[in-house]
mmCIF file of C-alpha atoms in Angstrom:
data_model
loop_
_atom_site.group_PDB
_atom_site.id
_atom_site.type_symbol
_atom_site.label_atom_id
_atom_site.label_comp_id
_atom_site.label_asym_id
_atom_site.label_seq_id
_atom_site.Cartn_x
_atom_site.Cartn_y
_atom_site.Cartn_z
ATOM 1 C CA UNK A 1 -4.048 44.665 -12.266
ATOM 2 C CA UNK A 2 -1.303 45.449 -14.768
ATOM 3 C CA UNK A 3 -0.120 49.009 -15.414
ATOM 4 C CA UNK A 4 -0.197 50.959 -18.678
ATOM 5 C CA UNK A 5 1.562 53.963 -20.214
ATOM 6 C CA UNK A 6 -0.095 56.246 -22.737
ATOM 7 C CA UNK A 7 1.138 57.824 -25.989
ATOM 8 C CA UNK A 8 -0.977 60.592 -27.546
ATOM 9 C CA UNK A 9 -0.179 61.442 -31.145
ATOM 10 C CA UNK A 10 -0.297 64.606 -33.219
ATOM 11 C CA UNK A 11 -2.900 65.351 -35.869
ATOM 12 C CA UNK A 12 -4.264 68.849 -35.363
ATOM 13 C CA UNK A 13 -7.954 69.119 -34.562
ATOM 14 C CA UNK A 14 -8.345 65.344 -34.901
ATOM 15 C CA UNK A 15 -6.385 65.168 -31.666
ATOM 16 C CA UNK A 16 -9.435 66.350 -29.750
ATOM 17 C CA UNK A 17 -10.488 62.699 -30.019
ATOM 18 C CA UNK A 18 -7.882 61.989 -27.318
ATOM 19 C CA UNK A 19 -10.411 63.440 -24.878
ATOM 20 C CA UNK A 20 -12.877 60.613 -25.528
ATOM 21 C CA UNK A 21 -10.152 58.053 -24.826
ATOM 22 C CA UNK A 22 -9.312 59.762 -21.529
ATOM 23 C CA UNK A 23 -13.003 59.786 -20.613
ATOM 24 C CA UNK A 24 -13.051 56.026 -21.166
ATOM 25 C CA UNK A 25 -10.118 55.672 -18.745
ATOM 26 C CA UNK A 26 -12.054 57.766 -16.210
ATOM 27 C CA UNK A 27 -15.081 55.498 -16.602
ATOM 28 C CA UNK A 28 -12.832 52.487 -15.990
ATOM 29 C CA UNK A 29 -11.209 54.096 -12.959
ATOM 30 C CA UNK A 30 -7.670 53.682 -14.344
ATOM 31 C CA UNK A 31 -4.784 56.071 -15.013
ATOM 32 C CA UNK A 32 -1.517 55.646 -16.906
ATOM 33 C CA UNK A 33 1.795 55.508 -15.077
ATOM 34 C CA UNK A 34 3.356 57.835 -17.674
ATOM 35 C CA UNK A 35 2.284 59.855 -20.714
ATOM 36 C CA UNK A 36 4.167 60.810 -23.880
ATOM 37 C CA UNK A 37 2.667 63.319 -26.277
ATOM 38 C CA UNK A 38 3.398 65.079 -29.533
ATOM 39 C CA UNK A 39 1.786 68.337 -30.681
ATOM 40 C CA UNK A 40 -1.957 68.318 -29.811
ATOM 41 C CA UNK A 41 -1.269 65.058 -27.957
ATOM 42 C CA UNK A 42 1.238 66.892 -25.769
ATOM 43 C CA UNK A 43 -1.284 69.637 -24.945
ATOM 44 C CA UNK A 44 -4.058 67.231 -23.980
ATOM 45 C CA UNK A 45 -1.559 64.961 -22.263
ATOM 46 C CA UNK A 46 -0.370 67.879 -20.131
ATOM 47 C CA UNK A 47 -3.921 68.713 -19.042
ATOM 48 C CA UNK A 48 -4.515 65.055 -18.163
ATOM 49 C CA UNK A 49 -1.171 64.748 -16.376
ATOM 50 C CA UNK A 50 -2.033 67.893 -14.391
ATOM 51 C CA UNK A 51 -4.993 66.086 -12.857
ATOM 52 C CA UNK A 52 -7.863 67.100 -15.121
ATOM 53 C CA UNK A 53 -10.520 64.508 -15.904
ATOM 54 C CA UNK A 54 -11.611 63.942 -19.478
ATOM 55 C CA UNK A 55 -14.904 65.751 -18.956
ATOM 56 C CA UNK A 56 -13.039 68.791 -17.598
ATOM 57 C CA UNK A 57 -10.785 68.915 -20.661
ATOM 58 C CA UNK A 58 -13.888 68.537 -22.869
ATOM 59 C CA UNK A 59 -15.589 71.432 -21.087
ATOM 60 C CA UNK A 60 -12.544 73.666 -21.562
ATOM 61 C CA UNK A 61 -12.247 72.850 -25.280
ATOM 62 C CA UNK A 62 -15.955 73.386 -25.989
ATOM 63 C CA UNK A 63 -15.970 76.662 -24.072
ATOM 64 C CA UNK A 64 -13.235 77.969 -26.366
ATOM 65 C CA UNK A 65 -14.750 76.491 -29.550
ATOM 66 C CA UNK A 66 -18.185 77.955 -28.814
ATOM 67 C CA UNK A 67 -16.802 81.456 -28.189
ATOM 68 C CA UNK A 68 -15.560 82.550 -31.648
ATOM 69 C CA UNK A 69 -15.160 86.193 -30.642
ATOM 70 C CA UNK A 70 -13.085 85.274 -27.616
ATOM 71 C CA UNK A 71 -11.066 82.803 -29.682
ATOM 72 C CA UNK A 72 -10.222 85.512 -32.244
ATOM 73 C CA UNK A 73 -9.160 87.835 -29.427
ATOM 74 C CA UNK A 74 -6.858 85.198 -28.010
ATOM 75 C CA UNK A 75 -5.368 84.428 -31.425
ATOM 76 C CA UNK A 76 -4.658 88.111 -32.000
ATOM 77 C CA UNK A 77 -2.938 88.239 -28.620
ATOM 78 C CA UNK A 78 -0.812 85.247 -29.656
ATOM 79 C CA UNK A 79 0.578 86.792 -32.847
ATOM 80 C CA UNK A 80 4.337 86.639 -33.210
ATOM 81 C CA UNK A 81 4.457 90.226 -34.494
ATOM 82 C CA UNK A 82 2.271 93.261 -35.061
ATOM 83 C CA UNK A 83 0.559 94.811 -38.063
ATOM 84 C CA UNK A 84 3.419 97.311 -38.162
ATOM 85 C CA UNK A 85 5.684 94.442 -39.179
ATOM 86 C CA UNK A 86 3.801 94.257 -42.479
ATOM 87 C CA UNK A 87 5.191 97.649 -43.396
ATOM 88 C CA UNK A 88 8.719 97.065 -42.126
ATOM 89 C CA UNK A 89 9.539 93.875 -43.989
ATOM 90 C CA UNK A 90 8.591 91.512 -41.164
ATOM 91 C CA UNK A 91 5.725 89.835 -43.018
ATOM 92 C CA UNK A 92 6.315 86.403 -41.507
ATOM 93 C CA UNK A 93 6.326 87.831 -37.999
ATOM 94 C CA UNK A 94 2.948 89.470 -38.568
ATOM 95 C CA UNK A 95 1.328 86.341 -39.966
ATOM 96 C CA UNK A 96 2.811 83.674 -37.686
ATOM 97 C CA UNK A 97 1.633 82.717 -34.207
ATOM 98 C CA UNK A 98 3.926 82.771 -31.188
ATOM 99 C CA UNK A 99 3.544 79.252 -29.776
ATOM 100 C CA UNK A 100 4.446 80.319 -26.229
ATOM 101 C CA UNK A 101 1.819 83.077 -26.287
ATOM 102 C CA UNK A 102 -0.658 80.621 -27.816
ATOM 103 C CA UNK A 103 -0.191 78.217 -24.913
ATOM 104 C CA UNK A 104 -0.614 81.071 -22.440
ATOM 105 C CA UNK A 105 -3.888 82.046 -24.107
ATOM 106 C CA UNK A 106 -5.443 78.610 -24.619
ATOM 107 C CA UNK A 107 -4.110 76.138 -22.055
ATOM 108 C CA UNK A 108 -6.280 75.465 -18.985
ATOM 109 C CA UNK A 109 -5.080 77.311 -15.884
ATOM 110 C CA UNK A 110 -4.665 73.899 -14.244
ATOM 111 C CA UNK A 111 -1.608 73.150 -16.399
ATOM 112 C CA UNK A 112 1.401 74.108 -14.242
ATOM 113 C CA UNK A 113 4.548 75.988 -15.189
ATOM 114 C CA UNK A 114 6.922 73.104 -14.443
ATOM 115 C CA UNK A 115 6.986 69.383 -15.219
ATOM 116 C CA UNK A 116 7.643 68.635 -11.543
ATOM 117 C CA UNK A 117 4.154 69.833 -10.573
ATOM 118 C CA UNK A 118 2.377 67.236 -12.734
ATOM 119 C CA UNK A 119 0.517 64.353 -11.097
ATOM 120 C CA UNK A 120 1.585 61.921 -13.869
ATOM 121 C CA UNK A 121 5.073 61.946 -15.450
ATOM 122 C CA UNK A 122 4.942 63.501 -18.925
ATOM 123 C CA UNK A 123 7.292 63.345 -21.905
ATOM 124 C CA UNK A 124 6.815 66.078 -24.511
ATOM 125 C CA UNK A 125 8.283 65.482 -27.968
ATOM 126 C CA UNK A 126 9.607 68.308 -30.130
ATOM 127 C CA UNK A 127 12.109 68.549 -32.998
ATOM 128 C CA UNK A 128 15.481 70.309 -32.974
ATOM 129 C CA UNK A 129 15.372 72.142 -36.300
ATOM 130 C CA UNK A 130 19.073 72.711 -36.911
ATOM 131 C CA UNK A 131 20.270 69.376 -35.508
ATOM 132 C CA UNK A 132 17.447 67.668 -37.423
ATOM 133 C CA UNK A 133 16.605 65.330 -34.584
ATOM 134 C CA UNK A 134 13.894 64.448 -32.106
ATOM 135 C CA UNK A 135 14.106 65.888 -28.603
ATOM 136 C CA UNK A 136 12.183 64.567 -25.594
ATOM 137 C CA UNK A 137 11.453 67.037 -22.777
ATOM 138 C CA UNK A 138 10.417 65.803 -19.341
ATOM 139 C CA UNK A 139 11.763 68.275 -16.787
ATOM 140 C CA UNK A 140 12.032 72.006 -16.259
ATOM 141 C CA UNK A 141 9.677 74.575 -17.756
ATOM 142 C CA UNK A 142 6.569 72.842 -19.110
ATOM 143 C CA UNK A 143 4.816 75.489 -21.169
ATOM 144 C CA UNK A 144 7.741 76.326 -23.480
ATOM 145 C CA UNK A 145 8.125 72.581 -24.085
ATOM 146 C CA UNK A 146 4.456 72.321 -25.061
ATOM 147 C CA UNK A 147 4.845 75.376 -27.279
ATOM 148 C CA UNK A 148 7.778 73.748 -29.069
ATOM 149 C CA UNK A 149 5.850 70.518 -29.584
ATOM 150 C CA UNK A 150 3.011 72.308 -31.431
ATOM 151 C CA UNK A 151 5.185 74.701 -33.466
ATOM 152 C CA UNK A 152 4.119 73.611 -36.959
ATOM 153 C CA UNK A 153 6.459 75.365 -39.438
ATOM 154 C CA UNK A 154 4.814 78.269 -41.224
ATOM 155 C CA UNK A 155 1.908 78.525 -38.809
ATOM 156 C CA UNK A 156 3.934 78.969 -35.609
ATOM 157 C CA UNK A 157 7.242 80.707 -35.042
ATOM 158 C CA UNK A 158 9.913 78.221 -33.872
ATOM 159 C CA UNK A 159 10.570 78.145 -30.139
ATOM 160 C CA UNK A 160 13.997 78.821 -28.623
ATOM 161 C CA UNK A 161 14.898 76.668 -25.596
ATOM 162 C CA UNK A 162 18.377 76.391 -24.089
ATOM 163 C CA UNK A 163 19.976 77.624 -27.290
ATOM 164 C CA UNK A 164 18.066 75.176 -29.476
ATOM 165 C CA UNK A 165 15.541 76.114 -32.151
ATOM 166 C CA UNK A 166 12.582 73.748 -31.766
ATOM 167 C CA UNK A 167 9.599 72.964 -33.988
ATOM 168 C CA UNK A 168 6.648 70.546 -34.036
ATOM 169 C CA UNK A 169 7.421 67.091 -32.654
ATOM 170 C CA UNK A 170 5.425 65.524 -35.475
ATOM 171 C CA UNK A 171 8.373 66.113 -37.808
ATOM 172 C CA UNK A 172 10.316 63.332 -36.078
ATOM 173 C CA UNK A 173 8.017 61.347 -33.764
ATOM 174 C CA UNK A 174 4.292 61.867 -34.344
ATOM 175 C CA UNK A 175 3.193 58.994 -32.055
ATOM 176 C CA UNK A 176 5.858 58.644 -29.321
ATOM 177 C CA UNK A 177 5.007 55.240 -27.867
ATOM 178 C CA UNK A 178 8.689 54.248 -28.072
ATOM 179 C CA UNK A 179 9.466 56.883 -25.429
ATOM 180 C CA UNK A 180 7.490 54.805 -22.907
ATOM 181 C CA UNK A 181 9.546 51.624 -23.099
ATOM 182 C CA UNK A 182 9.886 50.083 -19.657
ATOM 183 C CA UNK A 183 7.496 52.545 -18.009
ATOM 184 C CA UNK A 184 4.579 50.098 -17.614
ATOM 185 C CA UNK A 185 3.401 46.565 -18.363
ATOM 186 C CA UNK A 186 1.366 47.763 -21.359
ATOM 187 C CA UNK A 187 1.839 50.585 -23.854
ATOM 188 C CA UNK A 188 -1.280 52.198 -25.329
ATOM 189 C CA UNK A 189 -0.991 54.522 -28.326
ATOM 190 C CA UNK A 190 -3.771 56.761 -29.642
ATOM 191 C CA UNK A 191 -3.320 57.425 -33.369
ATOM 192 C CA UNK A 192 -5.497 60.242 -34.748
ATOM 193 C CA UNK A 193 -3.955 60.595 -38.197
ATOM 194 C CA UNK A 194 -6.614 58.505 -39.886
ATOM 195 C CA UNK A 195 -7.113 57.675 -43.547
ATOM 196 C CA UNK A 196 -9.869 59.381 -45.576
ATOM 197 C CA UNK A 197 -12.860 57.077 -46.115
ATOM 198 C CA UNK A 198 -13.467 58.235 -49.687
ATOM 199 C CA UNK A 199 -11.566 59.598 -52.651
ATOM 200 C CA UNK A 200 -11.452 63.374 -53.078
ATOM 201 C CA UNK A 201 -10.955 65.314 -56.277
ATOM 202 C CA UNK A 202 -10.991 68.879 -54.998
ATOM 203 C CA UNK A 203 -7.879 71.049 -55.213
ATOM 204 C CA UNK A 204 -6.785 71.946 -51.662
ATOM 205 C CA UNK A 205 -5.696 75.366 -50.496
ATOM 206 C CA UNK A 206 -2.000 76.072 -49.973
ATOM 207 C CA UNK A 207 -2.273 75.579 -46.205
ATOM 208 C CA UNK A 208 -4.292 72.391 -46.511
ATOM 209 C CA UNK A 209 -1.680 71.000 -48.891
ATOM 210 C CA UNK A 210 1.048 71.733 -46.336
ATOM 211 C CA UNK A 211 -0.847 70.206 -43.427
ATOM 212 C CA UNK A 212 -1.904 67.135 -45.403
ATOM 213 C CA UNK A 213 1.703 66.596 -46.455
ATOM 214 C CA UNK A 214 2.741 66.721 -42.793
ATOM 215 C CA UNK A 215 0.089 64.102 -41.994
ATOM 216 C CA UNK A 216 1.325 61.858 -44.824
ATOM 217 C CA UNK A 217 4.893 62.103 -43.545
ATOM 218 C CA UNK A 218 3.715 61.445 -39.989
ATOM 219 C CA UNK A 219 1.731 58.373 -41.016
ATOM 220 C CA UNK A 220 4.780 57.004 -42.818
ATOM 221 C CA UNK A 221 6.971 57.492 -39.735
ATOM 222 C CA UNK A 222 4.407 55.808 -37.465
ATOM 223 C CA UNK A 223 4.001 52.841 -39.829
ATOM 224 C CA UNK A 224 7.771 52.318 -39.938
ATOM 225 C CA UNK A 225 8.045 52.505 -36.147
ATOM 226 C CA UNK A 226 5.254 49.973 -35.668
ATOM 227 C CA UNK A 227 6.967 47.519 -37.976
ATOM 228 C CA UNK A 228 10.034 47.761 -35.745
ATOM 229 C CA UNK A 229 8.311 47.564 -32.337
ATOM 230 C CA UNK A 230 4.566 48.054 -32.045
ATOM 231 C CA UNK A 231 2.729 49.159 -28.885
ATOM 232 C CA UNK A 232 0.490 46.633 -27.139
ATOM 233 C CA UNK A 233 -2.682 48.503 -28.081
ATOM 234 C CA UNK A 234 -3.293 51.082 -30.815
ATOM 235 C CA UNK A 235 -6.531 53.050 -30.631
ATOM 236 C CA UNK A 236 -7.616 54.863 -33.821
ATOM 237 C CA UNK A 237 -10.690 57.067 -33.316
ATOM 238 C CA UNK A 238 -12.700 57.401 -36.503
ATOM 239 C CA UNK A 239 -12.050 61.114 -37.105
ATOM 240 C CA UNK A 240 -10.373 61.027 -40.519
ATOM 241 C CA UNK A 241 -13.125 63.153 -42.108
ATOM 242 C CA UNK A 242 -11.928 66.192 -40.152
ATOM 243 C CA UNK A 243 -9.102 68.449 -41.268
ATOM 244 C CA UNK A 244 -6.058 69.687 -39.384
ATOM 245 C CA UNK A 245 -7.477 73.095 -38.445
ATOM 246 C CA UNK A 246 -11.113 72.058 -37.881
ATOM 247 C CA UNK A 247 -11.002 73.158 -34.235
ATOM 248 C CA UNK A 248 -14.263 75.066 -34.730
ATOM 249 C CA UNK A 249 -15.829 71.619 -35.265
ATOM 250 C CA UNK A 250 -14.810 70.495 -31.776
ATOM 251 C CA UNK A 251 -18.325 69.356 -30.883
ATOM 252 C CA UNK A 252 -18.606 67.224 -34.019
ATOM 253 C CA UNK A 253 -15.151 65.713 -33.492
ATOM 254 C CA UNK A 254 -15.986 64.774 -29.911
ATOM 255 C CA UNK A 255 -19.348 63.302 -30.921
ATOM 256 C CA UNK A 256 -17.685 61.215 -33.621
ATOM 257 C CA UNK A 257 -14.993 60.041 -31.211
ATOM 258 C CA UNK A 258 -17.567 58.825 -28.686
ATOM 259 C CA UNK A 259 -17.758 55.465 -30.455
ATOM 260 C CA UNK A 260 -14.151 54.681 -29.509
ATOM 261 C CA UNK A 261 -14.963 54.452 -25.796
ATOM 262 C CA UNK A 262 -16.441 50.962 -25.974
ATOM 263 C CA UNK A 263 -13.366 49.714 -27.834
ATOM 264 C CA UNK A 264 -11.031 51.253 -25.255
ATOM 265 C CA UNK A 265 -12.898 49.714 -22.329
ATOM 266 C CA UNK A 266 -13.068 46.276 -23.927
ATOM 267 C CA UNK A 267 -9.521 46.001 -25.253
ATOM 268 C CA UNK A 268 -7.667 47.812 -22.495
ATOM 269 C CA UNK A 269 -9.733 46.079 -19.823
ATOM 270 C CA UNK A 270 -8.749 42.705 -21.238
ATOM 271 C CA UNK A 271 -5.057 43.641 -21.310
ATOM 272 C CA UNK A 272 -5.011 45.086 -17.800
ATOM 273 C CA UNK A 273 -6.650 42.021 -16.314
ATOM 274 C CA UNK A 274 -4.650 39.513 -18.314
ATOM 275 C CA UNK A 275 -2.112 37.704 -16.153
ATOM 276 C CA UNK A 276 1.056 37.109 -18.193
#
């Protein structure tokens, strides 16, 4: 049987659909030789690389989503500043989330502190803000790397690592399948950006406008990359109706993503068993 490497893209709450794809792999009894992830794809990729099965990741996500009081407590604990900052000129500190604290509050305990402890090699993509370039992290401290990969500007405070100021990997490489070149016979990419199924005429909130703009930019980057060198298989779960911060709709997202499992099993199965 041929080997495959897995790229998990960013997309906010839509990225919970990655779990259904991983569950399909579990049903097939196959695992990737390497994983590359951006933003939510990096978080779920880290849990998978740490040895968690898809159903275990699902259980963790639903436990958090179905405990709104506990979720609010954890978010408060992950604030970048305090309420006192509101009165001392540090408004942004009080309203932003510390990505490192966020990971400490919400990641499964199974996710280790260092890349070296992972069962599957993992590449985490972030963006160097001041150098304006993509950065791929695959060794050393894992959790700060994951924090950097999810640090959406405005929502999260940028993360400092080795003298670099890092933000969300989606700014430069939202679907990092190119980082897996030569790591397996087949490259599989899971794209959760999606395109809305119907026209909308409502005026979005300020935050929704920002997040939708990020998705538009990400989709443009991915399309350009695929024209240059496409992965062998692109899986696109049908979760476009959900918005970037719809994490409270985790159950609905996972139910909607269930339909992708048959596609994964059919298409990936054919590629893995195809003799070149």
